[in-house]
Amino acid sequence: MTVNILIVGAGAVGAFYGSRLAVAPNTEVSVICRSNYKAVSEAGFSVTSPKYGSYTFAPHRTFANPREAIESKISWDYVLVSTKALPDVSDDSEILEGLLDTRRTSIVLVQNGLGVEDPYTSRFPGVTILSAVTIVSAAQTEPGVIKHNRWTRISVGPYLPGTTEESTTKSHQQAINSNQTFVELLRAGGIADADAYSHSKLQMVRWHKIAINASMNPSAVLSSGTTNQAMSSDPELFRHLQGVMEEVLSTAPKVLGTPLPSEFATPEAILNSTKKNNSGSKPSMLLDWEQGKRMELEVILGNPIRIARAHGLEMPRLQSLYALLRMAQQNRDSAKGESSRL
Ligand SMILES: NC(=O)c1ccc[n+]([C@@H]2O[C@H](COP(=O)([O-])OP(=O)(O)OC[C@H]3O[C@@H](n4cnc5c(N)ncnc54)[C@H](OP(=O)(O)O)[C@@H]3O)[C@@H](O)[C@H]2O)c1
Ligand SMILES: *[C@@H]1O[C@H](CO)[C@@H](O)[C@H](O)[C@H]1NC(C)=O
Ligand SMILES: *[C@@H]1O[C@H](CO)[C@@H](O)[C@H](O)[C@H]1NC(C)=O
Ligand SMILES: *[C@@H]1O[C@H](CO)[C@@H](O)[C@H](O)[C@H]1NC(C)=O
Ligand SMILES: *[C@@H]1O[C@H](CO)[C@@H](O)[C@H](O)[C@H]1NC(C)=O
């Protein structure tokens, strides 16, 4: 049986994982493109990777917009969403209207941050949702050209808020089976460190990941473009970053109701290794800032703060970063004028 996979948001992350899923047995991977439609429809994606070499990923179908994907009448097993999560700009769950076979399709969200699942659970109650976090480093350097830099790890879990681990209703069982199959497909596509997690463990992975992103990324922008290595080598910034990470990692267990696993790296260990690692690469929030694009501020900073507040908790260090950077973005955009907001 063919597994039909649709990638919505075929940029760096979507096209990279799509290209790996496409080499797993019995898969057909299609994409909805936007600004890269012309390039991809003519020549597919050209991927370079230190791990997988150079290859072309020719999608099974390349759609110019969601309407074409609906008109294809393909019944999707997985719809993988890897747009940037910008709830302050657009509700991308809207793209999936009319695309889902609610008894068959699983939505797979491959996006950073917290609360990215909410728009999908509200719009599509009862549809299986898999939540995924990745540490891959990849970029679309020109339309249809994907440069995989390093790392491949992706952590996937069924999104089952308000249920216990042992829940065995039919829809939960479907989510759990779907989670296992999707991870097996990624592994068959050569992603050896694709791992399946339970709902609650995956949310812990999300919090741990934002400890890094919510400290490093806004600080890189607010310190006018300092690299992670340079920040962690500066004693005052080291203290600042460690303070933010500790704030996030001490809040997470109170919100989630369970301690974080002891195998998660501590802030000091993360910063020590950042000090030694001269990757020179800029976090995507800094790249977005430099290119005048909207940053993923709400899912990386705003949502964690609001989720904590709903539990009666404040995160003052994170709140300061959020308030300052949000206003910096607002001032930048009003200076540019409404026309270039999107
Ligand atoms: N890149 C990384 O190394 C990395 C690592 C870890 C996590 N992540 C996370 O992965 C997610 C995706 O990031 P990314 O780097 O892959 O971003 P990206 O390269 O900008 O890709 C996003 C893609 O989504 C497309 N898109 C957005 N809205 C769309 C719409 N309405 N219809 C059709 N296509 C649409 C964009 O098209 P346009 O080009 O037309 O805008 C773009 O091709 C983010 O949450 C990010 O934080 C990224
Ligand atoms: C997802 O699959 C993995 C095994 O691949 C399993 O350990 C995990 O518990 C599953 N998720 C849930 C909610 O059971
Ligand atoms: C981090 O580096 C400092 C200074 O080199 C060292 O004292 C400390 O033990 C290291 N901590 C961890 C967790 O690696
Ligand atoms: C530095 O990055 C490389 C990947 O390029 C990784 O394998 C290595 O573990 C990192 N080193 C440290 C000290 O974190
Ligand atoms: C999150 O952090 C990683 C590691 O520093 C970085 O590669 C990635 O670009 C960051 N994401 C954002 C949205 O800045």
Coordinates of C-alpha atoms and ligand atoms in Angstrom, one line a residue:
M1 CA 0.0 0.0 0.0
T2 CA 1.3 3.4 -1.0
V3 CA 1.8 5.9 1.8
N4 CA 0.7 9.3 0.5
I5 CA 2.5 12.2 2.1
L6 CA 1.9 15.9 1.5
I7 CA 4.4 18.6 2.6
V8 CA 2.8 22.0 3.4
G9 CA 5.5 24.6 3.7
A10 CA 8.2 23.1 1.4
G11 CA 11.1 25.2 2.6
A12 CA 14.3 24.1 4.3
V13 CA 12.9 21.7 6.8
G14 CA 9.9 20.4 4.8
A15 CA 11.8 19.7 1.7
F16 CA 14.7 18.1 3.6
Y17 CA 12.5 15.6 5.5
G18 CA 10.3 15.2 2.4
S19 CA 13.3 14.2 0.4
R20 CA 14.2 11.5 3.0
L21 CA 10.6 10.2 3.3
A22 CA 10.6 10.0 -0.5
V23 CA 13.3 7.3 -0.4
A24 CA 11.5 5.1 2.1
P25 CA 9.8 2.1 0.5
N26 CA 6.2 2.6 -0.8
T27 CA 6.0 6.4 -0.2
E28 CA 4.8 9.1 -2.6
V29 CA 5.7 12.5 -1.4
S30 CA 4.0 15.6 -2.8
V31 CA 4.5 19.2 -2.0
I32 CA 2.5 22.5 -1.9
C33 CA 4.9 25.2 -3.0
R34 CA 4.7 29.0 -2.9
S35 CA 7.5 31.3 -4.0
N36 CA 9.6 28.2 -5.1
Y37 CA 6.9 26.7 -7.3
K38 CA 8.4 27.6 -10.6
A39 CA 11.9 26.2 -9.7
V40 CA 10.5 23.1 -8.1
S41 CA 8.0 22.3 -10.8
E42 CA 10.7 22.5 -13.4
A43 CA 13.6 20.7 -11.7
G44 CA 12.5 19.4 -8.3
F45 CA 14.6 20.1 -5.2
S46 CA 18.3 20.0 -5.4
V47 CA 19.6 18.8 -2.0
T48 CA 23.2 18.8 -0.7
S49 CA 24.1 17.2 2.6
P50 CA 27.2 16.2 4.4
K51 CA 25.5 12.9 5.3
Y52 CA 23.4 12.0 2.3
G53 CA 25.4 13.6 -0.5
S54 CA 24.0 15.5 -3.4
Y55 CA 20.7 14.4 -4.9
T56 CA 17.5 15.6 -6.6
F57 CA 14.2 15.2 -4.8
A58 CA 11.5 15.1 -7.5
P59 CA 8.2 15.3 -5.7
H60 CA 5.4 12.9 -6.8
R61 CA 3.2 15.9 -7.4
T62 CA 4.2 19.6 -7.1
F63 CA 1.2 21.8 -6.4
A64 CA 1.2 25.6 -6.8
N65 CA -1.4 26.1 -4.1
P66 CA -3.7 24.2 -1.7
R67 CA -6.6 24.2 -4.2
E68 CA -4.5 22.1 -6.7
A69 CA -3.8 19.6 -3.9
I70 CA -7.5 19.3 -3.1
E71 CA -8.3 18.8 -6.8
S72 CA -5.8 16.0 -7.0
K73 CA -8.3 13.9 -4.9
I74 CA -5.4 12.1 -3.3
S75 CA -6.3 10.7 0.1
W76 CA -3.3 11.7 2.3
D77 CA -1.9 9.5 5.0
Y78 CA 0.3 12.3 6.4
V79 CA 0.1 16.1 5.9
L80 CA 3.4 17.5 7.2
V81 CA 3.3 21.2 8.1
S82 CA 6.6 22.9 8.2
T83 CA 5.8 26.6 7.6
K84 CA 7.3 29.0 10.0
A85 CA 4.9 29.2 13.0
L86 CA 3.8 32.8 12.9
P87 CA 0.3 32.9 14.6
D88 CA 0.6 36.7 14.7
V89 CA 0.7 36.8 10.9
S90 CA -1.4 33.9 9.7
D91 CA -3.3 30.8 10.9
D92 CA -1.7 28.2 8.7
S93 CA -4.2 25.5 9.8
E94 CA -6.5 27.2 7.3
I95 CA -4.4 25.8 4.4
L96 CA -5.5 22.3 5.5
E97 CA -9.2 23.0 5.0
G98 CA -10.6 20.5 2.5
L99 CA -7.4 18.5 2.3
L100 CA -7.9 16.0 5.1
D101 CA -9.6 12.6 5.1
T102 CA -10.5 12.8 8.8
R103 CA -10.5 9.1 9.3
R104 CA -7.2 8.5 7.5
T105 CA -5.0 11.6 7.6
S106 CA -2.6 12.4 10.4
I107 CA -1.3 16.0 10.6
V108 CA 2.4 16.1 11.4
L109 CA 3.6 19.5 12.8
V110 CA 7.3 20.0 12.3
Q111 CA 7.7 23.5 13.9
N112 CA 9.6 25.0 16.8
G113 CA 8.1 26.5 19.8
L114 CA 5.2 25.9 22.2
G115 CA 1.4 25.9 21.5
V116 CA 1.9 25.3 17.8
E117 CA -0.7 22.5 17.9
D118 CA -3.5 24.7 19.2
P119 CA -4.8 26.1 15.9
Y120 CA -5.0 22.6 14.5
T121 CA -6.8 21.0 17.4
S122 CA -9.3 23.8 17.4
R123 CA -10.0 23.7 13.6
F124 CA -9.9 19.9 13.3
P125 CA -11.1 18.3 16.5
G126 CA -10.7 14.5 16.4
V127 CA -8.1 14.5 13.7
T128 CA -4.8 12.7 14.6
I129 CA -2.0 15.2 15.3
L130 CA 1.6 14.3 15.6
S131 CA 3.8 16.9 17.2
A132 CA 7.5 17.0 16.1
V133 CA 10.6 18.9 17.1
T134 CA 13.8 18.9 15.1
I135 CA 17.3 20.1 15.7
V136 CA 18.3 19.8 12.0
S137 CA 20.2 22.7 10.5
A138 CA 19.1 23.4 7.0
A139 CA 18.4 26.3 4.7
Q140 CA 16.8 27.0 1.3
T141 CA 19.6 29.0 -0.3
E142 CA 17.7 29.8 -3.4
P143 CA 14.3 28.6 -4.7
G144 CA 14.4 24.8 -4.8
V145 CA 17.9 24.5 -3.5
I146 CA 18.2 22.9 0.0
K147 CA 21.4 22.9 1.9
H148 CA 21.5 20.5 4.8
N149 CA 24.2 21.6 7.2
R150 CA 24.2 19.1 10.0
W151 CA 22.2 17.2 12.5
T152 CA 19.1 15.2 11.6
R153 CA 17.4 14.4 14.9
I154 CA 13.6 14.6 14.9
S155 CA 11.4 13.7 17.9
V156 CA 7.8 12.8 17.2
G157 CA 4.9 12.1 19.5
P158 CA 1.1 11.9 19.3
Y159 CA -0.5 15.1 20.5
L160 CA -3.0 14.0 23.1
P161 CA -3.5 16.8 25.6
G162 CA -5.4 16.0 28.7
T163 CA -5.1 12.2 28.4
T164 CA -3.0 9.7 30.4
E165 CA -0.3 7.6 28.9
E166 CA -2.4 4.5 29.1
S167 CA -5.4 5.9 27.2
T168 CA -6.6 3.3 24.8
T169 CA -9.7 4.8 23.1
K170 CA -9.8 4.1 19.4
S171 CA -8.6 7.6 18.3
H172 CA -5.8 7.5 20.8
Q173 CA -4.7 4.1 19.6
Q174 CA -4.8 5.4 16.0
A175 CA -2.6 8.4 17.1
I176 CA -0.1 6.0 18.7
N177 CA 0.1 3.7 15.7
S178 CA 0.4 6.6 13.4
N179 CA 3.3 7.9 15.5
Q180 CA 5.2 4.6 15.2
T181 CA 4.6 4.3 11.5
F182 CA 5.8 7.8 10.7
V183 CA 9.0 7.4 12.7
E184 CA 9.6 4.1 10.9
L185 CA 9.2 5.9 7.6
L186 CA 11.8 8.5 8.6
R187 CA 14.2 5.8 9.7
A188 CA 13.7 3.9 6.4
G189 CA 14.5 7.2 4.7
G190 CA 17.9 7.2 6.5
I191 CA 17.0 9.4 9.5
A192 CA 18.6 7.1 12.1
D193 CA 17.8 9.4 15.0
A194 CA 14.1 9.8 14.4
D195 CA 12.5 8.9 17.7
A196 CA 9.0 8.3 18.9
Y197 CA 7.9 9.8 22.2
S198 CA 4.8 9.8 24.3
H199 CA 2.7 12.9 24.4
S200 CA 4.1 14.1 27.7
K201 CA 7.7 13.3 26.8
L202 CA 7.4 15.2 23.5
Q203 CA 6.1 18.3 25.3
M204 CA 9.2 18.0 27.6
V205 CA 11.4 17.9 24.5
R206 CA 9.6 21.1 23.3
W207 CA 10.3 22.9 26.6
H208 CA 13.9 21.8 26.6
K209 CA 14.4 23.0 23.0
I210 CA 12.9 26.4 23.7
A211 CA 15.2 26.8 26.7
I212 CA 17.9 27.0 24.0
N213 CA 16.0 28.9 21.4
A214 CA 14.3 31.4 23.8
S215 CA 17.6 32.3 25.4
M216 CA 20.0 32.3 22.4
N217 CA 17.9 33.7 19.6
P218 CA 16.4 36.9 21.1
S219 CA 19.8 37.6 22.7
A220 CA 21.6 37.3 19.4
V221 CA 19.2 39.9 17.9
L222 CA 19.3 42.2 21.0
S223 CA 23.1 42.1 21.1
S224 CA 23.1 43.2 17.5
G225 CA 24.1 40.0 15.8
T226 CA 26.3 38.1 18.2
T227 CA 26.9 34.4 17.4
N228 CA 26.0 31.7 19.9
Q229 CA 29.7 31.0 20.4
A230 CA 30.6 34.6 21.1
M231 CA 27.7 35.0 23.5
S232 CA 28.6 32.0 25.5
S233 CA 32.2 33.1 25.7
D234 CA 31.2 36.5 27.2
P235 CA 31.0 36.1 31.0
E236 CA 28.0 38.4 31.5
L237 CA 26.1 37.0 28.5
F238 CA 26.9 33.5 29.8
R239 CA 25.2 34.3 33.1
H240 CA 22.3 35.9 31.3
L241 CA 21.8 32.9 29.0
Q242 CA 22.2 30.4 31.9
G243 CA 19.6 32.4 33.8
V244 CA 17.1 32.3 31.0
M245 CA 17.6 28.6 30.4
E246 CA 17.2 27.9 34.1
E247 CA 14.1 29.9 34.3
V248 CA 12.6 27.9 31.4
L249 CA 13.7 24.5 32.7
S250 CA 12.5 25.2 36.3
T251 CA 9.1 26.4 35.0
A252 CA 8.5 23.4 32.6
P253 CA 8.1 20.7 35.4
K254 CA 5.6 22.9 37.2
V255 CA 3.5 23.4 34.0
L256 CA 3.8 19.8 32.9
G257 CA 3.4 18.2 36.3
T258 CA 6.4 15.9 35.9
P259 CA 10.1 16.4 36.4
L260 CA 12.3 16.7 33.2
P261 CA 14.3 13.6 32.4
S262 CA 17.7 13.7 33.9
E263 CA 19.3 12.8 30.5
F264 CA 18.4 16.3 29.3
A265 CA 21.5 18.5 29.1
T266 CA 21.9 21.2 31.8
P267 CA 22.2 24.9 30.9
E268 CA 25.9 24.9 31.9
A269 CA 26.6 21.8 29.7
I270 CA 24.8 23.4 26.8
L271 CA 26.7 26.7 27.1
N272 CA 30.1 24.9 27.6
S273 CA 29.6 23.0 24.4
T274 CA 28.3 26.2 22.6
K275 CA 31.6 27.9 23.6
K276 CA 33.7 25.2 21.9
N277 CA 31.6 25.0 18.8
N278 CA 32.4 27.4 16.1
S279 CA 29.7 26.6 13.6
G280 CA 29.4 30.3 12.8
S281 CA 25.8 29.8 11.8
K282 CA 23.3 32.3 12.8
P283 CA 20.0 31.3 14.5
S284 CA 17.1 31.7 12.1
M285 CA 15.5 34.4 14.3
L286 CA 18.6 36.5 13.7
L287 CA 18.5 35.8 10.0
D288 CA 14.8 36.7 10.0
W289 CA 15.5 40.0 11.8
E290 CA 18.4 40.9 9.4
Q291 CA 16.2 40.2 6.4
G292 CA 13.3 42.3 7.8
K293 CA 11.1 39.2 8.2
R294 CA 8.8 38.4 11.0
M295 CA 10.5 36.3 13.8
E296 CA 8.9 33.3 15.5
L297 CA 8.5 35.4 18.6
E298 CA 5.1 34.2 19.7
V299 CA 5.7 30.5 19.7
I300 CA 9.2 30.7 21.1
L301 CA 8.7 33.5 23.7
G302 CA 5.0 34.7 23.9
N303 CA 3.3 31.3 24.3
P304 CA 5.7 29.9 26.9
I305 CA 5.1 33.1 29.0
R306 CA 1.3 32.8 28.5
I307 CA 1.2 29.1 29.3
A308 CA 3.2 29.7 32.5
R309 CA 1.0 32.6 33.5
A310 CA -2.1 30.4 33.1
H311 CA -0.4 28.2 35.8
G312 CA 0.2 31.3 38.0
L313 CA 3.9 31.4 37.1
E314 CA 5.9 34.4 35.8
M315 CA 9.2 34.1 33.8
P316 CA 10.6 37.6 34.3
R317 CA 13.8 37.1 32.2
L318 CA 11.9 35.7 29.3
Q319 CA 9.2 38.3 29.6
S320 CA 11.8 41.1 29.3
L321 CA 13.3 39.6 26.2
Y322 CA 9.9 39.2 24.7
A323 CA 8.6 42.7 25.5
L324 CA 11.8 44.4 24.1
L325 CA 12.0 42.3 20.9
R326 CA 8.3 42.5 20.1
M327 CA 8.4 46.2 20.3
A328 CA 11.7 46.4 18.2
Q329 CA 9.9 44.3 15.6
Q330 CA 6.8 46.5 15.7
N331 CA 8.9 49.7 15.4
R332 CA 10.9 48.2 12.5
D333 CA 7.7 47.3 10.7
S334 CA 5.9 50.6 11.2
A335 CA 9.0 52.4 9.9
K336 CA 8.9 50.2 6.8
G337 CA 5.2 50.8 6.4
E338 CA 2.3 48.4 6.1
S339 CA 3.1 47.3 2.6
S340 CA 6.1 45.2 3.5
R341 CA 4.6 43.5 6.5
L342 CA 4.3 40.0 5.0
Ligands
LIG1 N1 15.9 25.6 9.2 C1 16.3 25.0 10.2 O1 17.5 24.7 10.3 C2 15.3 24.7 11.4 C3 15.8 23.9 12.4 C4 14.9 23.5 13.4 C5 13.6 23.9 13.4 N2 13.1 24.7 12.3 C6 11.7 25.1 12.4 O2 11.1 24.5 11.2 C7 10.0 25.4 10.8 C8 10.2 25.7 9.3 O3 11.4 26.4 9.2 P1 12.2 26.5 7.8 O4 13.6 26.9 8.2 O5 12.1 25.3 7.0 O6 11.5 27.7 7.1 P2 11.5 28.1 5.6 O7 12.7 27.6 4.9 O8 11.1 29.6 5.5 O9 10.3 27.2 5.0 C9 8.9 27.6 5.2 C10 8.2 27.3 3.9 O10 6.8 27.5 4.1 C11 6.3 28.1 2.9 N3 5.0 28.7 3.3 C12 4.7 29.5 4.3 N4 3.4 29.8 4.2 C13 2.8 29.1 3.2 C14 1.6 29.0 2.6 N5 0.5 29.7 3.1 N6 1.4 28.2 1.6 C15 2.4 27.5 1.0 N7 3.7 27.6 1.5 C16 3.9 28.4 2.6 C17 7.3 29.1 2.6 O11 7.1 29.6 1.3 P3 7.7 31.1 0.9 O12 9.1 30.8 0.5 O13 6.9 31.5 -0.3 O14 7.6 32.0 2.0 C18 8.6 28.3 2.8 O15 8.9 27.6 1.6 C19 10.1 26.6 11.7 O16 9.2 26.4 12.8 C20 11.5 26.6 12.2 O17 11.7 27.2 13.5 C21 14.0 25.1 11.3
LIG2 C1 4.9 6.5 20.1 O1 5.7 5.4 19.6 C2 6.7 5.0 20.5 C3 7.4 3.7 20.0 O2 7.8 3.9 18.6 C4 6.2 4.6 21.9 O3 7.3 4.4 22.8 C5 5.4 5.8 22.4 O4 4.9 5.5 23.7 C6 4.3 6.1 21.4 N1 3.4 7.2 21.9 C7 2.4 6.9 22.8 C8 1.5 8.0 23.2 O5 2.2 5.8 23.1
LIG3 C1 31.6 24.0 32.3 O1 32.9 24.6 32.2 C2 33.4 25.0 33.4 C3 34.7 25.8 33.1 O2 35.5 25.2 32.2 C4 33.6 23.8 34.3 O3 34.1 24.3 35.6 C5 32.3 23.1 34.5 O4 32.5 21.9 35.3 C6 31.6 22.8 33.2 N1 30.3 22.2 33.4 C7 29.7 21.3 32.7 C8 28.4 20.8 33.2 O5 30.3 20.8 31.7
LIG4 C1 30.1 20.6 17.7 O1 29.3 20.3 16.6 C2 29.5 19.0 16.1 C3 28.7 18.9 14.8 O2 29.2 19.7 13.8 C4 29.1 17.9 17.1 O3 29.3 16.6 16.6 C5 30.0 18.1 18.3 O4 29.5 17.2 19.3 C6 29.9 19.5 18.9 N1 30.9 19.8 19.9 C7 30.6 20.2 21.1 C8 31.7 20.4 22.0 O5 29.4 20.4 21.4
LIG5 C1 17.0 27.4 17.4 O1 18.3 27.1 17.9 C2 19.1 26.4 16.9 C3 20.4 26.2 17.6 O2 21.0 27.4 17.9 C4 19.2 27.2 15.6 O3 19.9 26.4 14.7 C5 17.8 27.5 15.1 O4 18.0 28.3 14.0 C6 17.0 28.2 16.2 N1 15.7 28.5 15.7 C7 15.2 29.8 15.6 C8 13.8 29.9 15.2 O5 15.9 30.8 15.7

